[in-house]
Each structure stands twice: as C-alpha cells, then as structure tokens.
mmCIF file of C-alpha atoms in Angstrom:
data_model
loop_
_atom_site.group_PDB
_atom_site.id
_atom_site.type_symbol
_atom_site.label_atom_id
_atom_site.label_comp_id
_atom_site.label_asym_id
_atom_site.label_seq_id
_atom_site.Cartn_x
_atom_site.Cartn_y
_atom_site.Cartn_z
ATOM 1 C CA MET A 10 -5.599 -27.847 128.699
ATOM 2 C CA LYS A 11 -6.054 -28.996 125.123
ATOM 3 C CA LYS A 12 -9.331 -27.069 125.063
ATOM 4 C CA VAL A 13 -7.608 -23.902 126.301
ATOM 5 C CA VAL A 14 -4.814 -24.286 123.717
ATOM 6 C CA GLY A 15 -7.418 -24.982 121.032
ATOM 7 C CA VAL A 16 -9.478 -21.927 122.030
ATOM 8 C CA PHE A 17 -6.294 -19.821 122.191
ATOM 9 C CA LEU A 18 -5.221 -21.067 118.772
ATOM 10 C CA PHE A 19 -8.700 -20.375 117.380
ATOM 11 C CA ILE A 20 -8.697 -16.839 118.828
ATOM 12 C CA THR A 21 -5.205 -16.215 117.455
ATOM 13 C CA LEU A 22 -6.204 -17.431 114.005
ATOM 14 C CA PHE A 23 -9.414 -15.420 114.179
ATOM 15 C CA ILE A 24 -7.549 -12.222 115.160
ATOM 16 C CA THR A 25 -4.910 -12.863 112.493
ATOM 17 C CA GLY A 26 -7.649 -13.429 109.928
ATOM 18 C CA CYS A 27 -9.421 -10.236 111.014
ATOM 19 C CA ASN A 28 -6.174 -8.250 110.800
ATOM 20 C CA HIS A 29 -5.566 -9.734 107.362
ATOM 21 C CA ASP A 30 -9.122 -8.772 106.339
ATOM 22 C CA LEU A 31 -8.563 -5.237 107.697
ATOM 23 C CA ASP A 32 -5.351 -4.997 105.682
ATOM 24 C CA ILE A 33 -7.238 -6.052 102.547
ATOM 25 C CA VAL A 34 -9.974 -3.483 103.270
ATOM 26 C CA ASP A 35 -7.346 -0.732 103.782
ATOM 27 C CA THR A 36 -5.610 -1.710 100.538
ATOM 28 C CA GLN A 37 -8.898 -1.699 98.629
ATOM 29 C CA GLN A 38 -9.868 1.680 100.106
ATOM 30 C CA ASN A 39 -6.510 3.130 99.023
ATOM 31 C CA GLU A 40 -6.990 1.670 95.536
ATOM 32 C CA ILE A 41 -10.484 3.191 95.360
ATOM 33 C CA LYS A 42 -9.084 6.569 96.438
ATOM 34 C CA GLU A 43 -6.371 6.388 93.747
ATOM 35 C CA LEU A 44 -8.936 5.390 91.109
ATOM 36 C CA LYS A 45 -11.160 8.335 92.076
ATOM 37 C CA GLU A 46 -8.178 10.691 91.725
ATOM 38 C CA LYS A 47 -7.339 9.208 88.313
ATOM 39 C CA LYS A 48 -10.975 9.544 87.279
ATOM 40 C CA ALA A 49 -11.016 13.217 88.349
ATOM 41 C CA ASN A 50 -7.798 13.866 86.380
ATOM 42 C CA LEU A 51 -9.228 12.149 83.294
ATOM 43 C CA GLU A 52 -12.437 14.169 83.579
ATOM 44 C CA ASP A 53 -10.357 17.379 83.743
ATOM 45 C CA THR A 54 -8.390 16.284 80.664
ATOM 46 C CA VAL A 55 -11.586 15.465 78.769
ATOM 47 C CA LYS A 56 -13.043 18.854 79.738
ATOM 48 C CA GLN A 57 -9.915 20.681 78.511
ATOM 49 C CA GLN A 58 -9.917 18.698 75.248
ATOM 50 C CA GLN A 59 -13.609 19.446 74.729
ATOM 51 C CA GLU A 60 -12.956 23.174 75.236
ATOM 52 C CA ILE A 61 -10.189 23.033 72.610
ATOM 53 C CA ILE A 62 -12.451 21.143 70.189
ATOM 54 C CA THR A 63 -15.261 23.638 70.732
ATOM 55 C CA GLU A 64 -12.893 26.546 70.148
ATOM 56 C CA LEU A 65 -11.485 24.976 66.978
ATOM 57 C CA GLN A 66 -14.965 24.256 65.643
ATOM 58 C CA SER A 67 -16.098 27.830 66.122
ATOM 59 C CA ASP A 68 -15.538 30.251 63.287
ATOM 60 C CA PHE A 69 -12.088 31.728 63.610
ATOM 61 C CA SER A 70 -10.820 35.014 62.294
ATOM 62 C CA TYR A 71 -7.562 36.807 62.869
ATOM 63 C CA LEU A 72 -9.738 39.912 63.138
ATOM 64 C CA ARG A 73 -11.664 38.614 66.189
ATOM 65 C CA ASP A 74 -10.034 41.080 68.606
ATOM 66 C CA PHE A 75 -10.402 44.136 66.382
ATOM 67 C CA THR A 76 -12.578 46.971 67.624
ATOM 68 C CA GLU A 77 -15.532 48.169 65.557
ATOM 69 C CA ASP A 78 -13.503 51.224 64.492
ATOM 70 C CA GLU A 79 -10.577 49.046 63.390
ATOM 71 C CA LEU A 80 -12.894 46.771 61.433
ATOM 72 C CA THR A 81 -14.427 49.815 59.747
ATOM 73 C CA LEU A 82 -10.957 51.049 58.761
ATOM 74 C CA TYR A 83 -10.167 47.611 57.402
ATOM 75 C CA GLU A 84 -13.389 47.545 55.353
ATOM 76 C CA VAL A 85 -12.545 50.935 53.843
ATOM 77 C CA PHE A 86 -9.019 49.699 53.127
ATOM 78 C CA LEU A 87 -10.466 46.663 51.321
ATOM 79 C CA GLU A 88 -12.871 48.730 49.259
ATOM 80 C CA GLU A 89 -10.487 51.518 48.299
ATOM 81 C CA LYS A 90 -7.179 49.638 48.566
ATOM 82 C CA ASP A 91 -5.938 52.731 50.408
ATOM 83 C CA VAL A 92 -3.290 51.674 52.911
ATOM 84 C CA GLN A 93 -3.496 55.112 54.604
ATOM 85 C CA GLN A 94 -6.679 53.823 56.267
ATOM 86 C CA LEU A 95 -4.420 51.627 58.412
ATOM 87 C CA SER A 96 -2.155 54.407 59.705
ATOM 88 C CA ASN A 97 -3.455 54.154 63.285
ATOM 89 C CA LEU A 98 -3.037 50.404 63.584
ATOM 90 C CA SER A 99 -0.341 48.912 65.804
ATOM 91 C CA PRO A 100 2.288 46.500 64.489
ATOM 92 C CA GLU A 101 0.418 43.622 66.165
ATOM 93 C CA LYS A 102 -2.802 44.489 64.331
ATOM 94 C CA ILE A 103 -0.935 44.730 61.008
ATOM 95 C CA VAL A 104 0.432 41.203 61.577
ATOM 96 C CA LEU A 105 -3.124 39.990 62.194
ATOM 97 C CA LEU A 106 -4.359 41.774 59.046
ATOM 98 C CA TYR A 107 -1.532 40.174 57.095
ATOM 99 C CA PHE A 108 -2.434 36.694 58.407
ATOM 100 C CA HIS A 109 -6.093 37.346 57.637
ATOM 101 C CA SER A 110 -5.153 38.347 54.078
ATOM 102 C CA VAL A 111 -3.184 35.108 53.727
ATOM 103 C CA VAL A 112 -6.171 33.063 54.910
ATOM 104 C CA ILE A 113 -8.553 34.684 52.423
ATOM 105 C CA ASP A 114 -5.868 34.619 49.690
ATOM 106 C CA ASP A 115 -5.952 38.397 49.167
ATOM 107 C CA VAL A 116 -2.543 38.911 47.574
ATOM 108 C CA GLU A 117 -3.292 42.525 46.692
ATOM 109 C CA SER A 118 -3.743 43.328 50.404
ATOM 110 C CA ILE A 119 -0.593 41.367 51.233
ATOM 111 C CA TYR A 120 1.206 43.479 48.639
ATOM 112 C CA LEU A 121 -0.115 46.718 50.139
ATOM 113 C CA LEU A 122 0.898 45.542 53.625
ATOM 114 C CA THR A 123 4.474 44.831 52.453
ATOM 115 C CA TYR A 124 7.255 47.296 53.283
ATOM 116 C CA ASN A 125 8.762 48.852 50.160
ATOM 117 C CA ASP A 126 12.449 49.684 50.428
ATOM 118 C CA GLY A 127 12.453 50.747 46.791
ATOM 119 C CA THR A 128 12.821 47.217 45.460
ATOM 120 C CA LEU A 129 9.216 46.041 45.769
ATOM 121 C CA PRO A 130 8.230 44.843 42.276
ATOM 122 C CA GLU A 131 4.892 45.685 40.694
ATOM 123 C CA LEU A 132 1.889 43.660 41.881
ATOM 124 C CA SER A 133 1.859 41.042 39.079
ATOM 125 C CA ILE A 134 5.551 40.189 39.580
ATOM 126 C CA PHE A 135 5.121 40.197 43.361
ATOM 127 C CA LYS A 136 2.167 37.824 43.025
ATOM 128 C CA ASP A 137 4.172 35.414 40.848
ATOM 129 C CA LYS A 138 7.127 35.447 43.253
ATOM 130 C CA TYR A 139 4.861 35.138 46.311
ATOM 131 C CA TYR A 140 3.432 31.871 44.977
ATOM 132 C CA SER A 141 6.442 30.443 43.122
ATOM 133 C CA ASP A 142 9.044 31.144 45.836
ATOM 134 C CA GLY A 143 7.049 29.227 48.459
ATOM 135 C CA LEU A 144 6.183 32.172 50.701
ATOM 136 C CA HIS A 145 2.471 31.556 50.167
ATOM 137 C CA THR A 146 2.791 27.949 51.373
ATOM 138 C CA LYS A 147 4.868 28.961 54.390
ATOM 139 C CA ASP A 148 2.400 31.726 55.286
ATOM 140 C CA LEU A 149 -0.546 29.334 54.984
ATOM 141 C CA GLU A 150 1.141 26.828 57.299
ATOM 142 C CA THR A 151 1.851 29.607 59.796
ATOM 143 C CA THR A 152 -1.734 30.850 59.769
ATOM 144 C CA LEU A 153 -2.958 27.310 60.441
ATOM 145 C CA ASP A 154 -0.410 26.685 63.193
ATOM 146 C CA PHE A 155 -1.210 29.944 64.987
ATOM 147 C CA ARG A 156 -4.982 30.192 64.496
ATOM 148 C CA GLY A 157 -5.404 29.443 68.206
ATOM 149 C CA TYR A 158 -2.796 31.994 69.221
ATOM 150 C CA ASN A 159 -2.851 33.084 72.856
ATOM 151 C CA SER A 160 -0.081 35.659 72.902
ATOM 152 C CA LEU A 161 0.771 38.548 70.611
ATOM 153 C CA GLU A 162 3.326 41.176 71.579
ATOM 154 C CA ILE A 163 6.045 43.505 70.419
ATOM 155 C CA LYS A 164 9.506 42.378 71.458
ATOM 156 C CA ASP A 165 10.819 45.674 72.847
ATOM 157 C CA ASP A 166 14.469 44.643 72.882
ATOM 158 C CA ASN A 167 14.419 44.322 69.068
ATOM 159 C CA SER A 168 12.124 47.251 68.255
ATOM 160 C CA ASN A 169 12.432 51.008 67.836
ATOM 161 C CA GLU A 170 10.283 53.816 66.425
ATOM 162 C CA ASN A 171 10.805 52.674 62.804
ATOM 163 C CA GLU A 172 11.121 48.912 63.214
ATOM 164 C CA ALA A 173 9.123 46.423 65.241
ATOM 165 C CA VAL A 174 9.408 42.737 65.957
ATOM 166 C CA VAL A 175 6.103 41.060 66.761
ATOM 167 C CA GLU A 176 5.941 37.630 68.372
ATOM 168 C CA ILE A 177 2.820 35.500 68.124
ATOM 169 C CA GLY A 178 2.590 32.410 70.307
ATOM 170 C CA VAL A 179 0.382 29.390 70.711
ATOM 171 C CA SER A 180 0.216 26.785 73.475
ATOM 172 C CA TYR A 181 -1.435 23.377 73.458
ATOM 173 C CA GLY A 182 -0.834 21.579 76.749
ATOM 174 C CA HIS A 183 2.936 21.333 77.186
ATOM 175 C CA PHE A 184 3.616 22.355 73.573
ATOM 176 C CA HIS A 185 4.477 26.027 72.997
ATOM 177 C CA SER A 186 5.493 27.594 69.697
ATOM 178 C CA VAL A 187 6.225 31.156 68.582
ATOM 179 C CA GLU A 188 6.553 32.936 65.252
ATOM 180 C CA VAL A 189 8.426 36.219 64.947
ATOM 181 C CA ARG A 190 7.613 38.769 62.249
ATOM 182 C CA GLY A 191 9.432 41.993 61.429
ATOM 183 C CA LEU A 192 7.743 45.244 60.447
ATOM 184 C CA LYS A 193 8.988 48.642 59.326
ATOM 185 C CA GLN A 194 7.392 52.071 59.168
ATOM 186 C CA GLU A 195 6.617 53.392 55.727
ATOM 187 C CA ASP A 196 4.941 56.802 55.475
ATOM 188 C CA GLY A 197 3.657 56.459 59.033
ATOM 189 C CA ILE A 198 2.187 52.994 58.465
ATOM 190 C CA TRP A 199 3.511 49.723 59.849
ATOM 191 C CA LYS A 200 4.209 47.237 57.079
ATOM 192 C CA MET A 201 5.457 43.673 56.951
ATOM 193 C CA ASP A 202 9.151 43.270 56.134
ATOM 194 C CA ILE A 203 8.840 40.216 53.859
ATOM 195 C CA LEU A 204 10.942 41.314 50.863
ATOM 196 C CA PRO A 205 14.015 39.371 52.110
ATOM 197 C CA LEU A 206 11.861 36.219 51.995
ATOM 198 C CA LEU A 207 11.017 36.605 48.302
#
C-alpha cells in the first residue's frame, strides 16, 4: 500500500511539475510573441524616422512642385523683376514663391509680391521695416517650420474673387501645425497681404 501511495504521489508530483513546466512554456511563448510585436513596431518607427531624415537631408525648395512653365515664368520674373509674369499663378503658388524668396533672402521679390493698398513704401523703406520690425525673423522661422509641408490649400470659406486665404500645414507623427496667409488681387495678380504686419 505504501508503494501504491508512493507511486501515486510521485505521479501526482510529476503531472503537477509537467503542468507547471507547460505553464512556464506558455508564458515564455506569450512573452516571445509580445517581444516580436514590439520589435516589429520599433522597426516600423525606425523606418519612418529614416524616411523623414532622408527627406530632410535632400535638397528642399518651395518650388519643388512647380511645373516647367511656372519655373520659366519665375525665372523671367527674377531677371526682369516684372510681376506681370506671375499673373497666371494661383494664390498657393504665390505663397510658395514668397516663402522661397524669404529663404534666399530676396527682399526685392518679397516687395514685388506684396499687395499695395496705396500705402506700400518705396523699396528701401520697405526693406528697413521688413528687417527692423521682425517680419524677416518670423518669416524665416515659418519657412523652416513648414519646409516639410504636406498640405497647401485655399480656405474657401474665407476667400472670394479678390481675396484668398491659403493654409499650409505640416505633420510630424502626432504633431500637426498650420500657417494661414492672406492674399489680395492687384492688377490681376495674387499678392501677399503683409502690410498690416509691418
């Protein structure tokens, strides 16, 4: 009888030990599965970050989405300083030209792209005010913040045939930011409405 009880006790302990070992194996397999999922998520994050780094390292221009014809018009505008060359450009493209002019520090182009309500000072005074009143610094910060922009659109609810509101947006992960710029028509050309900022 003692042998039977001993064998029974041994079998019970053996089965309990095996069940305990199976529980440990199940727990370890679940941990391995979770670690593989975490690894896959980290690899996705690294891939996304690498894409952002690659994009930021590539040469950037606010003119990247311009057609060949639009770039030709812009080149003529730069050479002749004739704003009429830009008469077919949309408000969105004018905003991009403005930002490009800020990046290359072309204040004369910024001046020509500025709406004149009759109070626009001559170029030399405008240039002094543009730098001394802080608009240059603010514009530079904006061009840096939005160099990776992924949305650019006219806000129809605030626009009409003579005035347009353009919104440029950028997203990095969960962060999203927008900048809104106003434009007005002057002699059939969209121009930036920045005089109130000077």
